[in-house]
Tab-separated table of C-alpha atoms in Angstrom:
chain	number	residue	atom	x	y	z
A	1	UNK	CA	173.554	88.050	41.342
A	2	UNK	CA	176.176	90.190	43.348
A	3	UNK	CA	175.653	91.173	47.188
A	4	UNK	CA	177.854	91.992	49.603
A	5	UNK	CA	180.482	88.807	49.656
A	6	UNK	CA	180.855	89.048	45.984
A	7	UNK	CA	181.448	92.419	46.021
A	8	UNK	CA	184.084	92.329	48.692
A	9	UNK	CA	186.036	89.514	47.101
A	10	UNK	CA	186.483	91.594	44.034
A	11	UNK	CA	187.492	94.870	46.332
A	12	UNK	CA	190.096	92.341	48.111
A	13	UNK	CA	191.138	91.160	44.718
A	14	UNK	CA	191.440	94.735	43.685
A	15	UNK	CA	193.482	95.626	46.731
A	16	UNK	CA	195.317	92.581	46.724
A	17	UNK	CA	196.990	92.942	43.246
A	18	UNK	CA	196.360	96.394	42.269
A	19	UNK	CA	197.049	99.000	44.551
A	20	UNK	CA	200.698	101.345	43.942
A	21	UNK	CA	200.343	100.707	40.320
A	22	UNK	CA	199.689	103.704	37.980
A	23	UNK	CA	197.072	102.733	35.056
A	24	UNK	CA	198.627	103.181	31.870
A	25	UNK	CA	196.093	102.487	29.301
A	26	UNK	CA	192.063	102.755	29.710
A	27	UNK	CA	189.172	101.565	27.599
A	28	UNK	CA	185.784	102.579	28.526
A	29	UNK	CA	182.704	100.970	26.390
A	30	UNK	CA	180.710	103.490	24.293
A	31	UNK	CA	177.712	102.191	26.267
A	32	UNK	CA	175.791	105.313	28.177
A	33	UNK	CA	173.005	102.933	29.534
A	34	UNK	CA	175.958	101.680	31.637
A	35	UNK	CA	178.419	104.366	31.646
A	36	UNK	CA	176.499	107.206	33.446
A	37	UNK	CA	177.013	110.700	32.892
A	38	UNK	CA	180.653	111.024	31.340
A	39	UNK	CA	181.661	110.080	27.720
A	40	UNK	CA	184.120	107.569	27.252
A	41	UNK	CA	186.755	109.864	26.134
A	42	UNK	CA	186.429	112.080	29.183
A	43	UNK	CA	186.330	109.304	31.237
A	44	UNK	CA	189.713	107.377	29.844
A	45	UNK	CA	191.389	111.235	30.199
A	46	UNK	CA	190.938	111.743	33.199
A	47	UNK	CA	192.099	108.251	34.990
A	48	UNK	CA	195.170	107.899	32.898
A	49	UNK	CA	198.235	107.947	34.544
A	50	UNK	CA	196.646	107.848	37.877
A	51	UNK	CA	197.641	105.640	40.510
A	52	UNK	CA	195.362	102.992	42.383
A	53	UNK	CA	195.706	103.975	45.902
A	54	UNK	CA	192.892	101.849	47.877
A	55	UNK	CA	189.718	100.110	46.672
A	56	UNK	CA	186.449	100.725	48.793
A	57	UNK	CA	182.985	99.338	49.194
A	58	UNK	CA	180.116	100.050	50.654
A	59	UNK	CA	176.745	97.806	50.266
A	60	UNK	CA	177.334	96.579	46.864
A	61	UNK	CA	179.030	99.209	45.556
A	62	UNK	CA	182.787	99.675	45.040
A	63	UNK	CA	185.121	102.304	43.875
A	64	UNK	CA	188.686	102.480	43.079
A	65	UNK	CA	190.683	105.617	45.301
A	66	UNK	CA	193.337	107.280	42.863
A	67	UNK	CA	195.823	109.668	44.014
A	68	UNK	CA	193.644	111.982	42.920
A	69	UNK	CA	189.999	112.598	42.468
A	70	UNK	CA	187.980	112.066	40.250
A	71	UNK	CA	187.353	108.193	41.573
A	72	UNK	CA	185.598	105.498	39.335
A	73	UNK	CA	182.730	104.019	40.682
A	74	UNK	CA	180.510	100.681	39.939
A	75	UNK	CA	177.383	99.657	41.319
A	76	UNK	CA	177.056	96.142	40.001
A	77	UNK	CA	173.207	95.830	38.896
A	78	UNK	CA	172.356	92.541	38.224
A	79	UNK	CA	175.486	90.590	36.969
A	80	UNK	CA	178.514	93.661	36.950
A	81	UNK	CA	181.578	91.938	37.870
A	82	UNK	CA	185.166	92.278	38.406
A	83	UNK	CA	187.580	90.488	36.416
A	84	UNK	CA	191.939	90.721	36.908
A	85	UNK	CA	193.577	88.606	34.372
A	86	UNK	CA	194.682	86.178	35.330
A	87	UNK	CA	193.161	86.217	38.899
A	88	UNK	CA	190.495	84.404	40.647
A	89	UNK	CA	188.219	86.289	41.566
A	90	UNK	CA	184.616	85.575	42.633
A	91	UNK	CA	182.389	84.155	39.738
A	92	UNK	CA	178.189	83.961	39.514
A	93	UNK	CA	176.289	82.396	37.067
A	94	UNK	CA	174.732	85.379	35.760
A	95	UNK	CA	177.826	87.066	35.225
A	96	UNK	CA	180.584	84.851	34.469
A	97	UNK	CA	182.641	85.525	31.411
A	98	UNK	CA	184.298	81.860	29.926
A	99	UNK	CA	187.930	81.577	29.371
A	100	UNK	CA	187.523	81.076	25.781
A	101	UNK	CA	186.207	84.167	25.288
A	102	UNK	CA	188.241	87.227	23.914
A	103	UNK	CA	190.377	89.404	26.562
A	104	UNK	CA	189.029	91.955	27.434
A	105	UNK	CA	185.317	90.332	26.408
A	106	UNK	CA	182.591	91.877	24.441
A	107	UNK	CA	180.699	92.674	27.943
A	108	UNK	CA	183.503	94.997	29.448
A	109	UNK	CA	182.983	98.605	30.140
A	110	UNK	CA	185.885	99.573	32.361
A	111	UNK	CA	189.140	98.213	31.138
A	112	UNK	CA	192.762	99.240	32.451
A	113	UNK	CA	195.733	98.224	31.452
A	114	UNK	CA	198.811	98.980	35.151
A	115	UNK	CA	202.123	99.564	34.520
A	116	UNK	CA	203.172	96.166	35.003
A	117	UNK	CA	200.878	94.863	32.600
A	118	UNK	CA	198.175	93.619	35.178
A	119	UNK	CA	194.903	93.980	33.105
A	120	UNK	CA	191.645	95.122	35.315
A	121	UNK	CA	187.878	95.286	33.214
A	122	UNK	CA	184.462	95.401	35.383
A	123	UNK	CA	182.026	93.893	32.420
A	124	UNK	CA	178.353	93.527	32.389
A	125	UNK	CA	176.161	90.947	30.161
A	126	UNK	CA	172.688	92.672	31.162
A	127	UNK	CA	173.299	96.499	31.174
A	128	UNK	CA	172.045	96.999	34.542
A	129	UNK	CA	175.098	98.439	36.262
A	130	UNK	CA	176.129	101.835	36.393
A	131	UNK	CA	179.542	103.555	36.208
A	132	UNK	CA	180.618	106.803	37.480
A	133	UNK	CA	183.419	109.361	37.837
A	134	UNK	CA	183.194	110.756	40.906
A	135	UNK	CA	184.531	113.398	43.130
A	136	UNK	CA	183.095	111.734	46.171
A	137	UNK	CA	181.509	108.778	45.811
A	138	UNK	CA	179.989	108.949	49.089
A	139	UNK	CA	178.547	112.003	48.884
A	140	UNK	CA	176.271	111.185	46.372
A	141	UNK	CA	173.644	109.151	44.994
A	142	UNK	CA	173.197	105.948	45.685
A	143	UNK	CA	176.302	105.580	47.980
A	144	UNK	CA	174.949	108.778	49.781
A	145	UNK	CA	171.805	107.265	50.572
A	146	UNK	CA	173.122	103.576	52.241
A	147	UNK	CA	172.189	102.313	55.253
A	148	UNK	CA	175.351	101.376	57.685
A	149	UNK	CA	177.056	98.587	55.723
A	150	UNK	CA	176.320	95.175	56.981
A	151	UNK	CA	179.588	93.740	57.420
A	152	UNK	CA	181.852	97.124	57.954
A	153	UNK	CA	179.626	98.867	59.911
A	154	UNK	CA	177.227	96.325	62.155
A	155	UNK	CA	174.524	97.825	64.951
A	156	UNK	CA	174.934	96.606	68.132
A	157	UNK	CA	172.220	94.668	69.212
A	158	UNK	CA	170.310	97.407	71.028
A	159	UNK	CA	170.217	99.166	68.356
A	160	UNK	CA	169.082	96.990	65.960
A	161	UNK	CA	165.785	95.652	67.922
A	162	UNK	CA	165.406	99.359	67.966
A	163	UNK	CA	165.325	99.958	64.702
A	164	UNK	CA	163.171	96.936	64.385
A	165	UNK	CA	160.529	97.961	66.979
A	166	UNK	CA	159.918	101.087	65.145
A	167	UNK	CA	159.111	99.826	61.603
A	168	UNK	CA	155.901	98.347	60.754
A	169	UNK	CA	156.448	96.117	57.177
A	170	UNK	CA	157.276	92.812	56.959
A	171	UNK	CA	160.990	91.773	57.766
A	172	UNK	CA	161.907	90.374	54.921
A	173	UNK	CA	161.677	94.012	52.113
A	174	UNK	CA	163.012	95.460	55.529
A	175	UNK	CA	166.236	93.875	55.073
A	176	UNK	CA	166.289	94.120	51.671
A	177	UNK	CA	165.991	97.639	52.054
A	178	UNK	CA	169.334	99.143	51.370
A	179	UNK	CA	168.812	102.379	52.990
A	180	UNK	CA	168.182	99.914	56.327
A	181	UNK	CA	171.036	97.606	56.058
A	182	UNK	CA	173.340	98.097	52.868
A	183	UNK	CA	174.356	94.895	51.349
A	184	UNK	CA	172.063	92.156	51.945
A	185	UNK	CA	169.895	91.061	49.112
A	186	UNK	CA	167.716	88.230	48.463
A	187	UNK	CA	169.474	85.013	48.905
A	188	UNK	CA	171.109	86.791	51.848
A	189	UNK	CA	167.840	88.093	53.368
A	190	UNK	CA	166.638	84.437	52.884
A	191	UNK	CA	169.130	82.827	54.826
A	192	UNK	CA	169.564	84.645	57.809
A	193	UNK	CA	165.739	84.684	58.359
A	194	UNK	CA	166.303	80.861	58.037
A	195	UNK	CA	169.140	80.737	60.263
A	196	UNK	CA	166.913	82.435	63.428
A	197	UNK	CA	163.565	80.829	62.549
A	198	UNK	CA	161.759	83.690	61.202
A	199	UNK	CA	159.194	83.990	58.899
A	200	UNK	CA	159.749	86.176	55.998
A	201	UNK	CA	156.290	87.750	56.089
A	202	UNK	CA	156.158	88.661	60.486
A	203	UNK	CA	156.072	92.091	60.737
A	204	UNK	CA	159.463	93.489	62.242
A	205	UNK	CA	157.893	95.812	65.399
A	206	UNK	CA	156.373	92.391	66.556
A	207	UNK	CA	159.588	90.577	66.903
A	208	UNK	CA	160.338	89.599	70.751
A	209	UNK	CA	163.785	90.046	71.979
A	210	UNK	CA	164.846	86.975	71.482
A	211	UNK	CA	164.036	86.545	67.821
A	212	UNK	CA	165.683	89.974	67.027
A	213	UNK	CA	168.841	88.768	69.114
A	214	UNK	CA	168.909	85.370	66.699
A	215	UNK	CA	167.969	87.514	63.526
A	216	UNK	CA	171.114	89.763	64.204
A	217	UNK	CA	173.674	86.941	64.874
A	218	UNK	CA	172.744	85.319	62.039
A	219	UNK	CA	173.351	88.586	59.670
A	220	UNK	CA	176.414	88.769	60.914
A	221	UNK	CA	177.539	84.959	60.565
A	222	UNK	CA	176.059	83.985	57.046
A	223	UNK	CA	177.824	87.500	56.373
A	224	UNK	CA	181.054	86.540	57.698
A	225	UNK	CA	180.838	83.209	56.401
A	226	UNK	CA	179.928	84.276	52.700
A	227	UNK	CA	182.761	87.016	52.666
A	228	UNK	CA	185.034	84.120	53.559
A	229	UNK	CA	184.687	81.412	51.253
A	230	UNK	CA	183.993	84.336	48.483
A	231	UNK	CA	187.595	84.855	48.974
A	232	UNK	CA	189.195	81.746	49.930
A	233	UNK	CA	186.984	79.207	48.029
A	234	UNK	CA	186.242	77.271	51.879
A	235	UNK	CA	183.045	74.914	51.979
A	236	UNK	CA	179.987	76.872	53.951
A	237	UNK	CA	178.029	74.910	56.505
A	238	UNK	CA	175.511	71.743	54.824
A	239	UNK	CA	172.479	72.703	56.805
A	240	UNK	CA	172.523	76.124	55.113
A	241	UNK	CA	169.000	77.060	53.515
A	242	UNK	CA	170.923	78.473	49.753
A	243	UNK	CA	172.316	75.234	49.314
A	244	UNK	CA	168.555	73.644	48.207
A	245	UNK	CA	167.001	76.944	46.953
A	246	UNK	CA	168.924	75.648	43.032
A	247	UNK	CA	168.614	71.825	42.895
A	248	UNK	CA	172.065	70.413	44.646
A	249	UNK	CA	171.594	67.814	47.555
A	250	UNK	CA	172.751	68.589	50.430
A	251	UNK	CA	176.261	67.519	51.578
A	252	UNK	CA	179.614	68.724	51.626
A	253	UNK	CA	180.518	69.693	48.422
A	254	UNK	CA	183.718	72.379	46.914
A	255	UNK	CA	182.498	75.186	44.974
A	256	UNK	CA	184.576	74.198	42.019
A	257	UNK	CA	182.708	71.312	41.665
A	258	UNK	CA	179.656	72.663	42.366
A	259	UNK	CA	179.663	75.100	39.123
A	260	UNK	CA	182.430	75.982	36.853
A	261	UNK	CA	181.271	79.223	35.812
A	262	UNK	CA	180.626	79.963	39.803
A	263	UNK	CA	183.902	78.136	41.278
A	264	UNK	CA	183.699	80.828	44.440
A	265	UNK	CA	180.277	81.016	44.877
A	266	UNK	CA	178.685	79.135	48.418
A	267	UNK	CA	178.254	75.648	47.291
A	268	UNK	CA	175.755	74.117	50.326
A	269	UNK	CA	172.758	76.757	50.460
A	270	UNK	CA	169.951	77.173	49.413
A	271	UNK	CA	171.145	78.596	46.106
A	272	UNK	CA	171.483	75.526	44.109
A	273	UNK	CA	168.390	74.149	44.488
A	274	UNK	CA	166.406	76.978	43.672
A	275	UNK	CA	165.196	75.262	40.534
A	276	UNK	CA	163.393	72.878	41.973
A	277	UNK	CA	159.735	73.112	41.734
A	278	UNK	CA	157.088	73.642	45.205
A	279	UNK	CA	157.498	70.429	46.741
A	280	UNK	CA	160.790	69.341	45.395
A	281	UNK	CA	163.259	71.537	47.697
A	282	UNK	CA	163.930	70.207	50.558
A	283	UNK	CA	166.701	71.651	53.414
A	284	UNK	CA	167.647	68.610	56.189
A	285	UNK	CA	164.190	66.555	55.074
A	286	UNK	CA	161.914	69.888	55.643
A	287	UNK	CA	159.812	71.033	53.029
A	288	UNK	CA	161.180	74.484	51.578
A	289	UNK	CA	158.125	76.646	50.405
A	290	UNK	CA	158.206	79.570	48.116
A	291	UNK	CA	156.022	82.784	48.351
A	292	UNK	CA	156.402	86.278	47.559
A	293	UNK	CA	157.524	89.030	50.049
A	294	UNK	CA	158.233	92.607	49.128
A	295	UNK	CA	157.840	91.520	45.526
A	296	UNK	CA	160.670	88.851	45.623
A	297	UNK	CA	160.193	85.349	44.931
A	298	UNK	CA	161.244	83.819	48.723
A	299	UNK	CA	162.052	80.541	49.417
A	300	UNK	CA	161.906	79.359	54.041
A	301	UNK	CA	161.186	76.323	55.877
A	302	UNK	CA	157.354	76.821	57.033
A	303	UNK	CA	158.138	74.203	59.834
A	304	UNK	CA	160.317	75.982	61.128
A	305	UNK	CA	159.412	79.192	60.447
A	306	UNK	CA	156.051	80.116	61.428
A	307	UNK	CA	154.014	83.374	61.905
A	308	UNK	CA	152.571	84.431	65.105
A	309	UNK	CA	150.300	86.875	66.181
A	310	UNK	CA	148.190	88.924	64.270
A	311	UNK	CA	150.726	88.406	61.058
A	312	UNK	CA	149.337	84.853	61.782
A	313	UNK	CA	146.018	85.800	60.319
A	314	UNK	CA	147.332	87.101	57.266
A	315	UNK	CA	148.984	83.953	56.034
A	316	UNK	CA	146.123	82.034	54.381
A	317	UNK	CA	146.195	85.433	51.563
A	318	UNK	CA	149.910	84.866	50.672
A	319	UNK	CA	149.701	83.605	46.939
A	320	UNK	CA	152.592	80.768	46.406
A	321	UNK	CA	155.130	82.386	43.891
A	322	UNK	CA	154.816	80.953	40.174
A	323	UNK	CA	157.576	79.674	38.464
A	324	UNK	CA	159.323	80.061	35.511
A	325	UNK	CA	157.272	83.856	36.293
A	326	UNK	CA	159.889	86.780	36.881
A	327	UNK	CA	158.810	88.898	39.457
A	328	UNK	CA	160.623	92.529	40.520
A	329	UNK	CA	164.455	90.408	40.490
A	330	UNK	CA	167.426	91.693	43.203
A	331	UNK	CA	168.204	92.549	45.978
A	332	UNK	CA	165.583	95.315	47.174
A	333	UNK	CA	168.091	97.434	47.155
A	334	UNK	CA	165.817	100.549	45.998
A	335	UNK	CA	168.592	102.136	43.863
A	336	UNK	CA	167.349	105.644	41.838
A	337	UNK	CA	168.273	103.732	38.649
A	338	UNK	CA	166.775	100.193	39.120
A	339	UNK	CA	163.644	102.157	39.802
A	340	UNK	CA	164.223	104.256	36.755
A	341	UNK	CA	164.618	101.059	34.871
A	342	UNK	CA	161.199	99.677	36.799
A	343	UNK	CA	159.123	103.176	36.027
A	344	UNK	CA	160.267	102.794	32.412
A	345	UNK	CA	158.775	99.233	32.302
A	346	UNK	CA	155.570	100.495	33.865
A	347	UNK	CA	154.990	103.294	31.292
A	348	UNK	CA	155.536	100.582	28.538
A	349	UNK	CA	152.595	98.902	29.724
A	350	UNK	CA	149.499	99.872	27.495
A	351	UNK	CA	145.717	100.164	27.917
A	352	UNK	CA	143.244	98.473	25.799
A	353	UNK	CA	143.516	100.150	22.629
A	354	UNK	CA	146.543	102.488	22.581
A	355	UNK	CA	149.609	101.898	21.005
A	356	UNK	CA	152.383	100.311	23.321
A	357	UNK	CA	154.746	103.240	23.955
A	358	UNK	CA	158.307	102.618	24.504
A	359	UNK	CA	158.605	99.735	22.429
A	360	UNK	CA	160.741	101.533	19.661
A	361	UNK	CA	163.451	99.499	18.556
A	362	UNK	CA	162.939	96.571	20.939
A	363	UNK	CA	163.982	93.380	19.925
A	364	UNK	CA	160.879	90.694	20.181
A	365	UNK	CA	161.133	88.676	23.406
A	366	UNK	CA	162.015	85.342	22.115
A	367	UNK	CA	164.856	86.515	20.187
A	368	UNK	CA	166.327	88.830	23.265
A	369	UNK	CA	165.645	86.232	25.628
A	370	UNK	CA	167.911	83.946	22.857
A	371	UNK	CA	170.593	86.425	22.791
A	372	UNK	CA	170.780	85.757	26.644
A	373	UNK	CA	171.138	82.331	26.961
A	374	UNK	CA	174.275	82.000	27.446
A	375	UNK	CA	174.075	83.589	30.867
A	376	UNK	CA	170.089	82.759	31.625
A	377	UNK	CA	169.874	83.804	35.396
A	378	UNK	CA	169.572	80.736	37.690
A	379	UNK	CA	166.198	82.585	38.651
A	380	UNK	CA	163.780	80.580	36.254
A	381	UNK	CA	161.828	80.546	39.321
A	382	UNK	CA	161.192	84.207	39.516
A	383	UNK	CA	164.199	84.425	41.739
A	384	UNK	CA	167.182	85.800	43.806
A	385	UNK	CA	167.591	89.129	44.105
A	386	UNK	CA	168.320	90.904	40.601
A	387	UNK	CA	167.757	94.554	40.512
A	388	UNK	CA	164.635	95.737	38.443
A	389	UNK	CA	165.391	93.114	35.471
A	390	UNK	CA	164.257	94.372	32.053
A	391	UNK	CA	160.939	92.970	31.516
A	392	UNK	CA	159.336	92.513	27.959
A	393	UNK	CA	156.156	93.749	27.833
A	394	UNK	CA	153.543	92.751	25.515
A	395	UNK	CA	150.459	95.102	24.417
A	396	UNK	CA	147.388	94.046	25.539
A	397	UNK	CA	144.208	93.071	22.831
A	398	UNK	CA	146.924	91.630	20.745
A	399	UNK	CA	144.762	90.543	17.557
A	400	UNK	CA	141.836	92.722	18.292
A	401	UNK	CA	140.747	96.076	16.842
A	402	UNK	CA	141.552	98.973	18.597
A	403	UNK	CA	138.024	100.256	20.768
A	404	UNK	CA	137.420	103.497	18.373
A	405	UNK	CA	138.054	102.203	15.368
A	406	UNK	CA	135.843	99.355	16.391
A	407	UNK	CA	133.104	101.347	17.609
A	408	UNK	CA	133.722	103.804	13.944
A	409	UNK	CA	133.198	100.341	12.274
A	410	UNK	CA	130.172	98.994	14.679
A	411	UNK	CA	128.546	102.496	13.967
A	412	UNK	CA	128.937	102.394	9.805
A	413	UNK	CA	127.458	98.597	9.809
A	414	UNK	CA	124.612	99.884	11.577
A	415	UNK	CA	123.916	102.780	9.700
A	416	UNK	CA	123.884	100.721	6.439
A	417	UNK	CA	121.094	100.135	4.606
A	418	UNK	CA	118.811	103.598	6.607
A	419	UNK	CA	117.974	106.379	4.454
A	420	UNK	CA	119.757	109.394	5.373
A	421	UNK	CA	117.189	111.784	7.262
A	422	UNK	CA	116.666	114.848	5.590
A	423	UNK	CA	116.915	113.345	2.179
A	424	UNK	CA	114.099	112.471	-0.182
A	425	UNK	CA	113.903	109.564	-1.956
């Protein structure tokens, strides 16, 4: 799914091709699960003849500066995207809308048309984005509430072990906490903790100098590195832990090659083996494990990385994570409306006897998870870091009675056949 490099290639691909250009025509989906708090009429009104003065990000969200407020505003979700036509721009699985498909595609819900005929449209497959018309997008909710960006706006050193010293969970829902670090999701998070040999479960106050000083040049290196070849299409390094998290061997290869629906996408990390079953992944002929941290499937080396101290003792409870089993998807990022969507899912969930609540016009699982195919998230696994994925939720004592009328029923049976007191015969 999107994180930070993504994110910035389409803001570079925005500002590369976009910006002086007044937008002449606008077509905004009829889709209010997506387009929050505006209707699409209101919305195309008041962007039209506006020009595109700069396109911003922080974490992973972007907006578009006009020469005038209000500002349109996308956070991505699980698989939003940014599409120019007829301009690469970074592509993931999840998201990727084929050539063949109609211009702008069925999934759009932001299209503009510039003056020079230069078409724009941010789509989204699985609903989970959200976009705004803003005054200030920074001002408010979620942008408001961002940690300093990891790329734009790094700690120093100093501060960062700080900051680490002072917080008691585990490091890895620390740095997918987006109100910590903004961008950095679950691939991400994997990576760098695989880059300075940390375990994803060691609690961050126990990390020695030394580890934090690894931990925060590797952030900003995978970072780097990821925001580079999400631009430029360059190969990343082959001992990278994303290159064997999806099922590629490791070597050399060009991202074009690698996947044609993800021809920008790092093409020697862990990502493209994350397939593979426990005890099929393996990074430079070390066994890559997976377990769950901050409710995120994880995948790290445990040679490599190993817990010490008293985080040591807790490592014989941490339950491998089960494949082909969804757990909470993306990034950590904590976002008001990927918890909304979470707090929904949780209410859906019924006790033993009660009707499943919710439910209303939801299409059965097998046939929604049909509908989806074409896009199936490379997360079979239980995966990378989606935000708060719609989950399908079943109501328990399927095929049994419901306990009162049961116990109404258990109560007549027994009473058959006795002689009402009271009565004479």
């Amino acid at each position: 799914m999107p994180e930070l490099p993504e994110v910035e290639a389409a803001r570079r691909a925005i500002e590369e091709n976009c910006l002086g250009k007044k937008i002449k025509r606008v077509i905004i989906a009829d889709d209010n699960k997506v387009i929050h708090g505006i209707s699409p009429s209101d919305f195309q009104i008041s962007i039209l003849g506006k020009t595109i003065v700069s396109a911003r990000r922080k974490g992973k969200n972007l907006w578009l500066e006009l020469d005038s407020p209000p500002f349109p505003s996308f956070q991505f979700g699980m698989a939003g995207a940014i599409y120019i036509k007829g301009v690469a721009v970074t592509k993931y699985k999840r998201s990727a809308v084929k050539d063949s498909e109609e211009w702008p595609s069925k999934y759009s819900k932001f299209f503009v048309e510039l003056d020079d005929g230069l078409e724009l449209s941010f789509t989204d497959k699985r609903r989970f984005a959200k976009v705004r018309l803003l005054e200030n997008p920074t001002s408010v909710s979620p942008i408001s509430e961002l940690g300093p960006d990891a790329l734009l706006e790094p700690m120093t050193v100093e501060e960062f072990a700080e900051n680490l010293a002072k917080k008691k969970i585990t490091i890895k829902p620390l740095l997918l906490d987006q109100g910590f670090i903004s961008g950095i999701g679950n691939w991400i998070a994997d990576e760098v903790l695989y880059q300075a040999r940390i375990h994803p479960l060691q609690s961050a106050s126990s990390l020695s100098k030394e580890q934090c000083e690894a931990l925060h040049t590797s952030i900003k290196e995978v970072i780097q590195h990821a925001v580079q070849v999400s631009a430029d299409s360059k190969e990343f390094p082959v001992d990278w832990l994303f290159h064997f998290r999806w099922g590629k061997k490791a070597g050399k290869v060009n991202a074009v090659e690698v996947d044609a629906d993800s021809s920008q996408f790092p093409s020697n990390w862990i990502f493209h083996d994350r397939e593979k079953k426990p005890g099929k992944a393996f990074v430079d002929g070390k066994k890559i494990d997976f377990i769950t941290a901050g409710g995120r499937t994880t995948a790290y080396v445990p040679e490599l990385q190993k817990l010490s101290g008293k985080d040591a003792e807790k490592a014989a409870k941490v339950r491998p994570a089960k494949r082909g089993v969804k757990p909470k998807e993306d990034d950590g990022e904590g976002e008001e409306d990927e918890q909304e969507s979470e707090k929904e899912d949780e209410s859906a969930k019924t006790k033993k006897g009660q009707k499943p609540r919710g439910g209303r016009g939801k299409k059965p699982a097998s046939k929604r998870k049909t509908e989806d195919s074409d896009d199936e998230d490379d997360d079979a696994d239980g995966g990378d870091d989606s935000e708060a994925e719609e989950k399908v939720v079943k109501p328990r004592g399927r095929g049994t009675k419901p306990a009162t009328k049961r116990k109404s029923e258990e109560k007549a049976t027994s009473q058959a056949g006795k002689k009402p007191k009271g009565r004479k015969s």
